[in-house]
Coordinates of C-alpha atoms in Angstrom, one line a residue:
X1 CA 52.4 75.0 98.2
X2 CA 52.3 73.9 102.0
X3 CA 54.1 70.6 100.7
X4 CA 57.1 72.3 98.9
X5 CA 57.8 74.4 102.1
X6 CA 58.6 71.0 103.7
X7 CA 60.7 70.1 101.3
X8 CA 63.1 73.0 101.3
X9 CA 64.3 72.3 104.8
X10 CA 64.8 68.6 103.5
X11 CA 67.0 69.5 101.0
X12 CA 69.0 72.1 103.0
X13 CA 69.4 69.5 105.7
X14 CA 70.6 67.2 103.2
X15 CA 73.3 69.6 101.8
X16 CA 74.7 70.8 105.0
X17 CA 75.0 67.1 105.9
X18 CA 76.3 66.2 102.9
X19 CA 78.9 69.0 104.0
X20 CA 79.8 68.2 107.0
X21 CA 79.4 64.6 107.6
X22 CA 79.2 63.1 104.3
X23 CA 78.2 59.2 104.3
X24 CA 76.8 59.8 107.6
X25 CA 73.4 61.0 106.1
X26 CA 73.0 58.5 103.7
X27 CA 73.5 56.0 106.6
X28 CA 70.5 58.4 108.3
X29 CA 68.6 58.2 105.7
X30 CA 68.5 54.2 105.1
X31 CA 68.1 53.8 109.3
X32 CA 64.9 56.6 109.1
X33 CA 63.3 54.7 106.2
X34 CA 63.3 50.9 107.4
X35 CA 61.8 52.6 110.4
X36 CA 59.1 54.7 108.9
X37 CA 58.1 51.4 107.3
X38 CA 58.2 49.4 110.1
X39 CA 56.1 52.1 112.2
X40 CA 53.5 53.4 109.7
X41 CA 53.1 50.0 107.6
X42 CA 50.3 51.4 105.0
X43 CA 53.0 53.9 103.8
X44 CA 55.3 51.2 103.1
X45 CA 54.8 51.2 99.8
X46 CA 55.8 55.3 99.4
X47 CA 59.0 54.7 101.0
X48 CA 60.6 51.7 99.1
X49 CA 59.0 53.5 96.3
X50 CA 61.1 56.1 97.3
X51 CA 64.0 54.6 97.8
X52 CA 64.7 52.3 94.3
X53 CA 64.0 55.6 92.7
X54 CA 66.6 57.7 94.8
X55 CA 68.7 54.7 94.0
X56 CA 68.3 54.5 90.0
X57 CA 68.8 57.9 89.8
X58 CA 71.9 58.0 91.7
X59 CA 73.3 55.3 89.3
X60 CA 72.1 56.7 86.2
X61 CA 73.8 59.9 86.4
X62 CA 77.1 58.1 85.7
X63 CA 75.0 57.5 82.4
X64 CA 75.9 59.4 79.3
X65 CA 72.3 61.0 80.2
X66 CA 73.2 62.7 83.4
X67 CA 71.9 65.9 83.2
X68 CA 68.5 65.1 81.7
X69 CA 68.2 62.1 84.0
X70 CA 68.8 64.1 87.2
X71 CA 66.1 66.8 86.0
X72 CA 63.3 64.6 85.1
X73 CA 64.7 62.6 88.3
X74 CA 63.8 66.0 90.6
X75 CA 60.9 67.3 88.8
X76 CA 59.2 63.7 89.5
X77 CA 59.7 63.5 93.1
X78 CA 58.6 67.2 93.8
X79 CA 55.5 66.3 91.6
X80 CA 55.7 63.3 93.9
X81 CA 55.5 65.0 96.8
X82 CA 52.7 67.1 96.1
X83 CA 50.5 65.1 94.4
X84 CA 51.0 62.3 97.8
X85 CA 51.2 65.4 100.4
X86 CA 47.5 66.7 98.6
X87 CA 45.9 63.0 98.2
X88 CA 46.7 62.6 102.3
X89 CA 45.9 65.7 103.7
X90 CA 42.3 64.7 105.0
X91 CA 43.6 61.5 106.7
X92 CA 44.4 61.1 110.0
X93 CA 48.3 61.3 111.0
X94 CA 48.5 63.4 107.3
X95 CA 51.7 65.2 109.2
X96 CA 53.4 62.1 109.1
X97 CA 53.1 62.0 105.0
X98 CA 54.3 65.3 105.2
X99 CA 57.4 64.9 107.1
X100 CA 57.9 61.5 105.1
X101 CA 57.8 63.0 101.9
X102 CA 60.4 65.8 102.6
X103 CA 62.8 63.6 104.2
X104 CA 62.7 61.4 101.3
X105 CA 62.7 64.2 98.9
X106 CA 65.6 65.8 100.7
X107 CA 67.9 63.1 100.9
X108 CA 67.2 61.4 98.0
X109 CA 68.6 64.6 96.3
X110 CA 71.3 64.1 98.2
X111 CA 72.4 60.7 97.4
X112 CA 72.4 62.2 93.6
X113 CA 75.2 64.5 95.1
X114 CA 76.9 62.2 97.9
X115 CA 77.6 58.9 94.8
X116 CA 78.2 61.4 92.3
X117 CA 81.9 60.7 93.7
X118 CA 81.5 57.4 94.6
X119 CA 80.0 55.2 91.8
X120 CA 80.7 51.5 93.2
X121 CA 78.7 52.9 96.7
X122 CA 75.2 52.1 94.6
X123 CA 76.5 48.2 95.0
X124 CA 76.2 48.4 98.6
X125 CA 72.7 49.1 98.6
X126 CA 72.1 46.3 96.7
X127 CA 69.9 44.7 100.0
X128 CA 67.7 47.4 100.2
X129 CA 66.8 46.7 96.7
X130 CA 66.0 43.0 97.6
X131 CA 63.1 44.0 100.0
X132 CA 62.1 47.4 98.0
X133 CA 61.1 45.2 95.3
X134 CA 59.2 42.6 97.0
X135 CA 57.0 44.6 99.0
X136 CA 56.2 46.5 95.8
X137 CA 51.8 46.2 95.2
X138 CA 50.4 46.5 91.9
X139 CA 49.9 50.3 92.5
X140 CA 53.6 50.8 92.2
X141 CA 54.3 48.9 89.0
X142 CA 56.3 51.8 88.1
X143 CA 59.1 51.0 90.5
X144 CA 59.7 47.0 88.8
X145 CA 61.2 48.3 86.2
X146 CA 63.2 50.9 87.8
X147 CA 64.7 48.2 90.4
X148 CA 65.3 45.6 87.7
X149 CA 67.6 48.4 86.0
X150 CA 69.5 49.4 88.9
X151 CA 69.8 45.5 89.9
X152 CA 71.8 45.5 86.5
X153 CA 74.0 48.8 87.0
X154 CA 75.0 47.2 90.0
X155 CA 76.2 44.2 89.0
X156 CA 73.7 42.3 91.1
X157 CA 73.5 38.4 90.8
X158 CA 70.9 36.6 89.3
X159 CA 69.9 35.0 92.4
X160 CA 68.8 38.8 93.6
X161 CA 66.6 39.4 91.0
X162 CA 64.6 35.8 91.2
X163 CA 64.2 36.4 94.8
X164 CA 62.4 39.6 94.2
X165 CA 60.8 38.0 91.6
X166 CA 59.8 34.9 93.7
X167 CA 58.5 37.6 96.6
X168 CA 55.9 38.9 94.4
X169 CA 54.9 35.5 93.1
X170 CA 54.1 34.1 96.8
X171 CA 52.0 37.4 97.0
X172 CA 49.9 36.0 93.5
X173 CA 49.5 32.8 95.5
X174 CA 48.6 33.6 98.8
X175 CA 46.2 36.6 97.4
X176 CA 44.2 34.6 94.5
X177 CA 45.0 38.1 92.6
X178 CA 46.6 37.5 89.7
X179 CA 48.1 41.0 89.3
X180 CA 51.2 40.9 91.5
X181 CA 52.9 38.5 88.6
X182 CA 52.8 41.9 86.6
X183 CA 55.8 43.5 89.1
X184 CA 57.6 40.1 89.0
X185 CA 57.8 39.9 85.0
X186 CA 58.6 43.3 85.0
X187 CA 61.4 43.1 87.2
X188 CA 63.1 40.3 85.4
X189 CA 62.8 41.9 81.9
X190 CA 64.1 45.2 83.3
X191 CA 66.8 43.3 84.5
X192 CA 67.7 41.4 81.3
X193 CA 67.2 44.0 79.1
X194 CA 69.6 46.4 80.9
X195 CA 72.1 43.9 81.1
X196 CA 72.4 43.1 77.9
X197 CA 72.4 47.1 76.5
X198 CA 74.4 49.0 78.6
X199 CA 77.5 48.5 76.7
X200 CA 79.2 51.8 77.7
X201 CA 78.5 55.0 79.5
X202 CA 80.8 57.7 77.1
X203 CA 81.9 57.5 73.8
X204 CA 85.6 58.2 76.0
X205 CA 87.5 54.7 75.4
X206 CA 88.4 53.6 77.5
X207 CA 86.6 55.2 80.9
X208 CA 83.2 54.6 78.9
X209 CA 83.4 50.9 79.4
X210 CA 83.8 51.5 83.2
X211 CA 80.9 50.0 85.0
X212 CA 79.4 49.4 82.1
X213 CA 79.3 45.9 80.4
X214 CA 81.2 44.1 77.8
X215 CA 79.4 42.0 75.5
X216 CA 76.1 42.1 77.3
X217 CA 78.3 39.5 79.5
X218 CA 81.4 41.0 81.6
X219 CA 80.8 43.9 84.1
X220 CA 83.9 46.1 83.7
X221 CA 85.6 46.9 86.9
X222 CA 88.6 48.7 86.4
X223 CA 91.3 49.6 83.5
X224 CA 94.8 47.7 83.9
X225 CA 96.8 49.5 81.0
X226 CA 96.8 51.4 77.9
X227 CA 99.4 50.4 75.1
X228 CA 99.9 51.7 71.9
X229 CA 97.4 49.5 70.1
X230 CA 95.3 48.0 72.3
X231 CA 93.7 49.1 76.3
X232 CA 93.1 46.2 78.9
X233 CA 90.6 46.3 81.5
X234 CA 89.4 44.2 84.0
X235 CA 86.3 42.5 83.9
X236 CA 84.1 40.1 86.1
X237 CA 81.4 37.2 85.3
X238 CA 79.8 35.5 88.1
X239 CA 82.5 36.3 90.5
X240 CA 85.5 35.5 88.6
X241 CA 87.7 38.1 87.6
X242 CA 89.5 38.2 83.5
X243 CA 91.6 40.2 81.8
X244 CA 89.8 42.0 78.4
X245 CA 92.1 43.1 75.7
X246 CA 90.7 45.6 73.5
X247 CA 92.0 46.4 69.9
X248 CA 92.1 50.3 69.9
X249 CA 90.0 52.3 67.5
X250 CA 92.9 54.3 66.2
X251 CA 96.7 54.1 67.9
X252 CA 98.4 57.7 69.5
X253 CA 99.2 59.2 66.5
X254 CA 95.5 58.6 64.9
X255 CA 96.7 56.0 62.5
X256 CA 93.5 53.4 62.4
X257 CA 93.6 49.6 64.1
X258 CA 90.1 48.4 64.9
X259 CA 88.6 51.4 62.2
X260 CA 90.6 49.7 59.3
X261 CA 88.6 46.7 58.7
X262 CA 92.4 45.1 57.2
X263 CA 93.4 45.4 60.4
X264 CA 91.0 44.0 62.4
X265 CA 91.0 40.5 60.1
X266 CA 94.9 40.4 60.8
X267 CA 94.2 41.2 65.0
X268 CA 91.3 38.2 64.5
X269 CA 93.5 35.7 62.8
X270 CA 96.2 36.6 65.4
X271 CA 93.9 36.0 68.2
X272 CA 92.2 32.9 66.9
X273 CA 95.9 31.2 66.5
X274 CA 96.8 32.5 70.0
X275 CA 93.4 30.4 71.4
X276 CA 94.8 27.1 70.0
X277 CA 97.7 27.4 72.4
X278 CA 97.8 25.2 75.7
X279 CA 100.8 25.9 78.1
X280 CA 101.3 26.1 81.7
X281 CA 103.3 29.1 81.4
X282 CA 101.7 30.9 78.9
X283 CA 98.6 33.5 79.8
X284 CA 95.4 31.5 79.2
X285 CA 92.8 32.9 76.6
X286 CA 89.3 32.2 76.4
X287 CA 87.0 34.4 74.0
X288 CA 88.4 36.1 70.8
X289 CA 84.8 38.7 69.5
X290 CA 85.2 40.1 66.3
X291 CA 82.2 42.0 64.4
X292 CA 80.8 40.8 61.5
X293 CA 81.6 43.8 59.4
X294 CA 83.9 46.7 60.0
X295 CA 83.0 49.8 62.2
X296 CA 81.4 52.5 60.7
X297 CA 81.7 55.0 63.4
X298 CA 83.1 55.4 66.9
X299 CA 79.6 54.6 68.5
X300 CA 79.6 51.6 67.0
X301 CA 82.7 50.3 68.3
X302 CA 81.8 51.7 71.7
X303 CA 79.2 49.5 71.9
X304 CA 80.9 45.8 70.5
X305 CA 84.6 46.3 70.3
X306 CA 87.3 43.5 69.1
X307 CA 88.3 42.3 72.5
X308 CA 89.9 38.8 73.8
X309 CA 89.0 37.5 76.8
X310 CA 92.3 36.6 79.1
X311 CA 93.5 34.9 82.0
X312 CA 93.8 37.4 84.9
X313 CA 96.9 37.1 86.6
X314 CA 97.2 38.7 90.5
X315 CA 100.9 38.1 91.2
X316 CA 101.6 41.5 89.1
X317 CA 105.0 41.1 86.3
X318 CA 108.4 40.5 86.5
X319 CA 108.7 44.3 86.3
X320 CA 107.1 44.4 89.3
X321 CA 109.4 42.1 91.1
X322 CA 112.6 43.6 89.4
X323 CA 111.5 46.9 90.7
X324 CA 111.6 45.7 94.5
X325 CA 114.5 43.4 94.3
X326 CA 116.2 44.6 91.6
X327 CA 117.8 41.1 90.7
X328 CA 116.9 37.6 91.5
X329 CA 118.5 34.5 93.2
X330 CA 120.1 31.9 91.2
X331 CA 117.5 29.3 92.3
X332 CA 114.5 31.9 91.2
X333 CA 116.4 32.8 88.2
X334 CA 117.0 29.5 86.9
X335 CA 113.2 28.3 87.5
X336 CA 112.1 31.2 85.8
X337 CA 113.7 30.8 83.4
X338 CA 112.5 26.7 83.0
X339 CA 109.3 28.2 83.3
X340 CA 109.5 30.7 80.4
X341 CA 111.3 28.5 78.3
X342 CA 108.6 26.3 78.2
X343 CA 105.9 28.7 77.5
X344 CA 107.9 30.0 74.7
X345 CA 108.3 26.7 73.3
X346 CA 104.7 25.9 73.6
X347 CA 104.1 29.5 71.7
X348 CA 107.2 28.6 68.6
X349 CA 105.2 25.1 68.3
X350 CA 102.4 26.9 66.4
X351 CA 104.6 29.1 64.4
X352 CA 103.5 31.7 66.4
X353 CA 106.1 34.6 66.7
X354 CA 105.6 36.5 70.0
X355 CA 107.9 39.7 69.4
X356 CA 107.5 41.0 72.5
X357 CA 109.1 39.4 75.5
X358 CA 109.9 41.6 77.8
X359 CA 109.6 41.8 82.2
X360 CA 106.3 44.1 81.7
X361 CA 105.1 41.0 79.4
X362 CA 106.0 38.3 81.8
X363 CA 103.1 37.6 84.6
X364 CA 102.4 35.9 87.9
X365 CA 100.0 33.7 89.5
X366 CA 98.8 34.9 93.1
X367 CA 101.7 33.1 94.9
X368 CA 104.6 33.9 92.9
X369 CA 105.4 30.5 92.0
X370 CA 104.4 30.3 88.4
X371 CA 105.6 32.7 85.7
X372 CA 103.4 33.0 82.5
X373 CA 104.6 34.9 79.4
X374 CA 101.7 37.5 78.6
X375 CA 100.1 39.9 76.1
X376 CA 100.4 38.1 72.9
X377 CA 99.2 41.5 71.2
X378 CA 102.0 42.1 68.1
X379 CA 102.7 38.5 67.7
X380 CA 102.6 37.1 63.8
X381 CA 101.8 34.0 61.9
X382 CA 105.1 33.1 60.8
X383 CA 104.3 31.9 57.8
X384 CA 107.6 32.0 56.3
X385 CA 110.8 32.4 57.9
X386 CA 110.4 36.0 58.7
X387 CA 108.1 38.3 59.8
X388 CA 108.1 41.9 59.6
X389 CA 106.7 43.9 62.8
X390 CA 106.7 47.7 63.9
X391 CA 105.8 47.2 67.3
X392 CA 108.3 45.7 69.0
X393 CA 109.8 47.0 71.9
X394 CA 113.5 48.1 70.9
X395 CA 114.9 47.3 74.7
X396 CA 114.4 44.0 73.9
X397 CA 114.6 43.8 70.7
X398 CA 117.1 41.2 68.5
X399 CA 119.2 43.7 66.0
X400 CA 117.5 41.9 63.0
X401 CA 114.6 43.6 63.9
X402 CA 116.0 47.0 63.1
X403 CA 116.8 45.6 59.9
X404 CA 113.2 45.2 59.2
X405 CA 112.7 41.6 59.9
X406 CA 112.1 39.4 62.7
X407 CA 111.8 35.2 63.4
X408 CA 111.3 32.9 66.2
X409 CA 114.7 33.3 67.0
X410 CA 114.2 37.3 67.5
X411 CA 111.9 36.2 70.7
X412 CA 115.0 34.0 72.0
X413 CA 116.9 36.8 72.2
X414 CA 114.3 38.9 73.8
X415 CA 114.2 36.1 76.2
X416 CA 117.9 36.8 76.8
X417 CA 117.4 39.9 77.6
X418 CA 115.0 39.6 79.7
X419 CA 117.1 36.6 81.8
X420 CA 120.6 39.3 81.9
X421 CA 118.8 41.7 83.8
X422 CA 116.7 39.3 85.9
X423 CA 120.3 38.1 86.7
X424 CA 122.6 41.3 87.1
X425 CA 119.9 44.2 87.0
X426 CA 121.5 45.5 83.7
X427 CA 119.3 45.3 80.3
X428 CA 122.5 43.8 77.7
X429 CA 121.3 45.5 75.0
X430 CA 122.6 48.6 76.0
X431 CA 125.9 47.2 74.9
X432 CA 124.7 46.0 71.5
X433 CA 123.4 49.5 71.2
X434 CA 126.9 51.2 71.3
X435 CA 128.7 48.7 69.7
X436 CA 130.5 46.6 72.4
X437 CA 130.4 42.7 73.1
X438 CA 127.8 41.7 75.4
X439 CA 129.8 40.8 79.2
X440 CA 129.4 37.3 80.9
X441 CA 126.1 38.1 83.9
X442 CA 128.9 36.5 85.7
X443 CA 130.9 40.0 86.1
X444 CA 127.6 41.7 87.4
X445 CA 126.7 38.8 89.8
X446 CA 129.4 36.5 90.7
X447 CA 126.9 33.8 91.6
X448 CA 126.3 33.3 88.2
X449 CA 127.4 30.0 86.9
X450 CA 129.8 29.3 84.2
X451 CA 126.9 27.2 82.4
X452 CA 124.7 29.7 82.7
X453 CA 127.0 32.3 81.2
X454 CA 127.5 30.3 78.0
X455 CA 123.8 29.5 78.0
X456 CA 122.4 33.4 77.8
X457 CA 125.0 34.6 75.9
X458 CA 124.6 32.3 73.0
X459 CA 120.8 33.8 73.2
X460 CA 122.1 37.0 72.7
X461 CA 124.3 36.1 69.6
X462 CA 123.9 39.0 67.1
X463 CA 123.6 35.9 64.3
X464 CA 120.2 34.6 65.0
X465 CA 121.3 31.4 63.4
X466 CA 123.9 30.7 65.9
X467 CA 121.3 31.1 69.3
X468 CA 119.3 28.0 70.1
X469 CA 115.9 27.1 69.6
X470 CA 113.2 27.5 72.1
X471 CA 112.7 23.7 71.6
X472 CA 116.9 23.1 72.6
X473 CA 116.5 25.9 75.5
X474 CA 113.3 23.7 77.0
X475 CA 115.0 20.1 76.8
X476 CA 118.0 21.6 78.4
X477 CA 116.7 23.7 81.2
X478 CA 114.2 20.3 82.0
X479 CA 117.4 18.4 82.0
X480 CA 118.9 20.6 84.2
X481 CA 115.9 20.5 86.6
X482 CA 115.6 17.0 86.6
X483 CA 112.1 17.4 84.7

């Protein structure tokens, strides 16, 4: 009883902090408990037990399991408290435990309140982790687990969890005791086996991939876009940042994509064919995952969706840069344009119809200076010489397509477009739409040369047998250049 009175004060200390000054206390709190340990050594132990726990728990109620975590969570440290409070009382400095104990009661129930708002704080603890589980002794095997979990959550490298690993080995070693190998091994398969299962913390897509993992191999960091069939997220591996495209489960008007199992063979084929193409200027992918057999649920797809694994690109789109600038240079226009010929080239030499070209589609590298043509999402296998396609964007879009059908020579025009407004800040289809002839760039932007006139608007012929190839656009524009 004389134990929980010690705790109440903790834990209003602890709230009114938390109201007040916020991070402040948890700052308090890390500063009192490296020095606790380093004054009272034999309760070392209690207070890095204390402190992976505090720190699991405040990770784990980002969990699906929240509520029952954070109740189990509270109702172990009070029982904590008492049963350590009790065991002490008849040593000497037994007001120490006591103080200890509601201190670290107290503010770790804070910390379940102060990252409640801030998930990606628990990463920055990460070095308390390190020590916590070294010094661990066999009497707290309970806390290896714990720690290799939260290691996981928090994205922690490999090289944390063998040093904690490595700790408790020297102490097998230098004791003779066999026994402290037990916290190491347990650590380590904590660690792996978190890793590889937390796959996604809501059945919400796409916030429940959020810090959680994809694959058992990419930490999730952050969601770039959500388009009508597919949602794209960041991910990281070892540092390195990618960009995950994710089939959807069903598209905005409840229609299945990833849930018809028809579907999901077409998006693999798709995908597969987009991996066997090599270009400088076209968005680099690395993985296409596919289940083995179709989902039968939500939960299911949760946990292993249909995702490619893509280049990430930091220079942002040509949207982006239209948005600022609203047109380009002649110079920038004309290499971007070499650029995006090219990759479009490299795309048409596997008979791959993109069908979406547009400035939202067309991505940087971090300096600017290379232009890559992006999110290969609706494109076909042209296996004829048309293909039919409901998702292409109409801005862009060759008037064919309204017809019902679309070819390579539907993405040249797109490409058109795309060039026009680069050049003049006016999208040309707006004329096609109401039935006038496209205008030479050159009466928007007198810089425009004749050439280049002639050039785009033979790309936006309405006959798609009268605009060029991708092949022809390439040779010419690398003429041009001098490449």
């Amino acid at each position: 009883m004389l134990s929980l009175l010690w705790t109440l004060p903790a834990i209003l200390a602890a709230v009114a902090g938390w109201r007040f000054y916020r991070h402040s206390v948890a700052l308090l709190w890390l500063t009192a408990a490296s020095s606790l340990a380093f004054l009272f050594p034999e309760g070392a132990a209690l207070f890095v037990n204390s402190l992976v726990v505090a720190a699991v728990a405040a990770r784990a109620i980002f969990d699906r399991f929240r509520k029952p975590i954070t109740a189990v969570f509270i109702v172990a440290v009070v029982a904590k408290l008492y049963i350590f409070t009790e065991y002490y009382l008849d040593e000497r400095l037994s007001y120490v435990y006591y103080i200890a104990d509601g201190v670290f009661t107290g503010l770790s129930a804070f910390l379940l309140l102060a990252y409640t708002f801030k998930p990606p704080r628990v990463g920055e603890a990460l070095w308390l982790l390190l020590p916590a589980s070294a010094l661990s002794s066999t009497y707290t095997l309970a806390v290896q687990p714990l720690a290799g979990a939260v290691l996981a959550l928090a994205d922690a490298r490999p090289l944390y969890v063998a040093a904690a690993a490595a700790a408790n080995l020297y102490l097998l070693f230098t004791s003779g005791d066999p026994l402290p190998a037990l916290p190491a091994s347990l650590l380590v398969l904590a660690y792996v086996f978190t890793h590889k299962r937390v796959t996604y913390l809501s059945p919400q897509s796409p916030v429940g991939w959020l810090h959680a993992w994809l694959g058992g191999r990419y930490k999730v960091v952050r969601l770039l876009g959500v388009g009508g069939f597919s949602y794209v997220l960041a991910v990281k591996q070892r540092g390195a940042l990618y960009a995950a495209k994710i089939l959807r489960y069903v598209d905005d008007y409840g229609s299945p994509l990833a849930g018809d199992e028809n579907i999901l063979r077409i998006f693999g084929q798709e995908m597969q064919r987009y991996l066997e193409i090599k270009s400088d200027h076209v968005v680099k992918a690395y993985e296409v995952y596919l289940p083995a057999v179709g989902y039968r649920d939500v939960a299911q797809y949760m946990r292993n969706p249909p995702y490619i694994l893509l280049e990430y690109m930091e220079g942002g789109t040509l949207r982006d840069l239209l948005r600022a600038r609203k047109r380009l240079s002649i110079p920038e226009a004309v290499e971007l344009f070499r650029q995006l010929a090219r990759g479009l080239h490299d795309i048409h030499k596997h008979s791959v119809a993109h069908l979406d070209i547009k400035p939202e589609n067309i991505m940087f590298t971090g300096d600017r200076k290379t232009a890559k043509i992006g999110d290969m999402g609706i494109a076909k296998v042209v296996s004829g010489e048309y293909v039919r396609s409901s998702y292409m964007s109409p801005a862009y879009a060759a008037p064919e397509v309204k017809k019902g059908a679309a070819s390579l020579a539907s993405d040249v025009y797109s490409l058109g477009c795309v060039m026009y407004e680069a050049l003049t800040g006016i999208n040309p289809n707006v004329f096609v739409e109401n039935g006038y002839r496209v205008p030479p760039p050159s009466a928007y932007n007198p810089e425009v040369p004749p050439w280049l006139d002639e050039l785009l608007l033979k790309m936006l012929d309405v006959d798609p047998a009268r605009r060029p190839s991708a092949s022809e656009l390439n040779t010419f524009l690398n003429r041009l250049s001098g490449g």
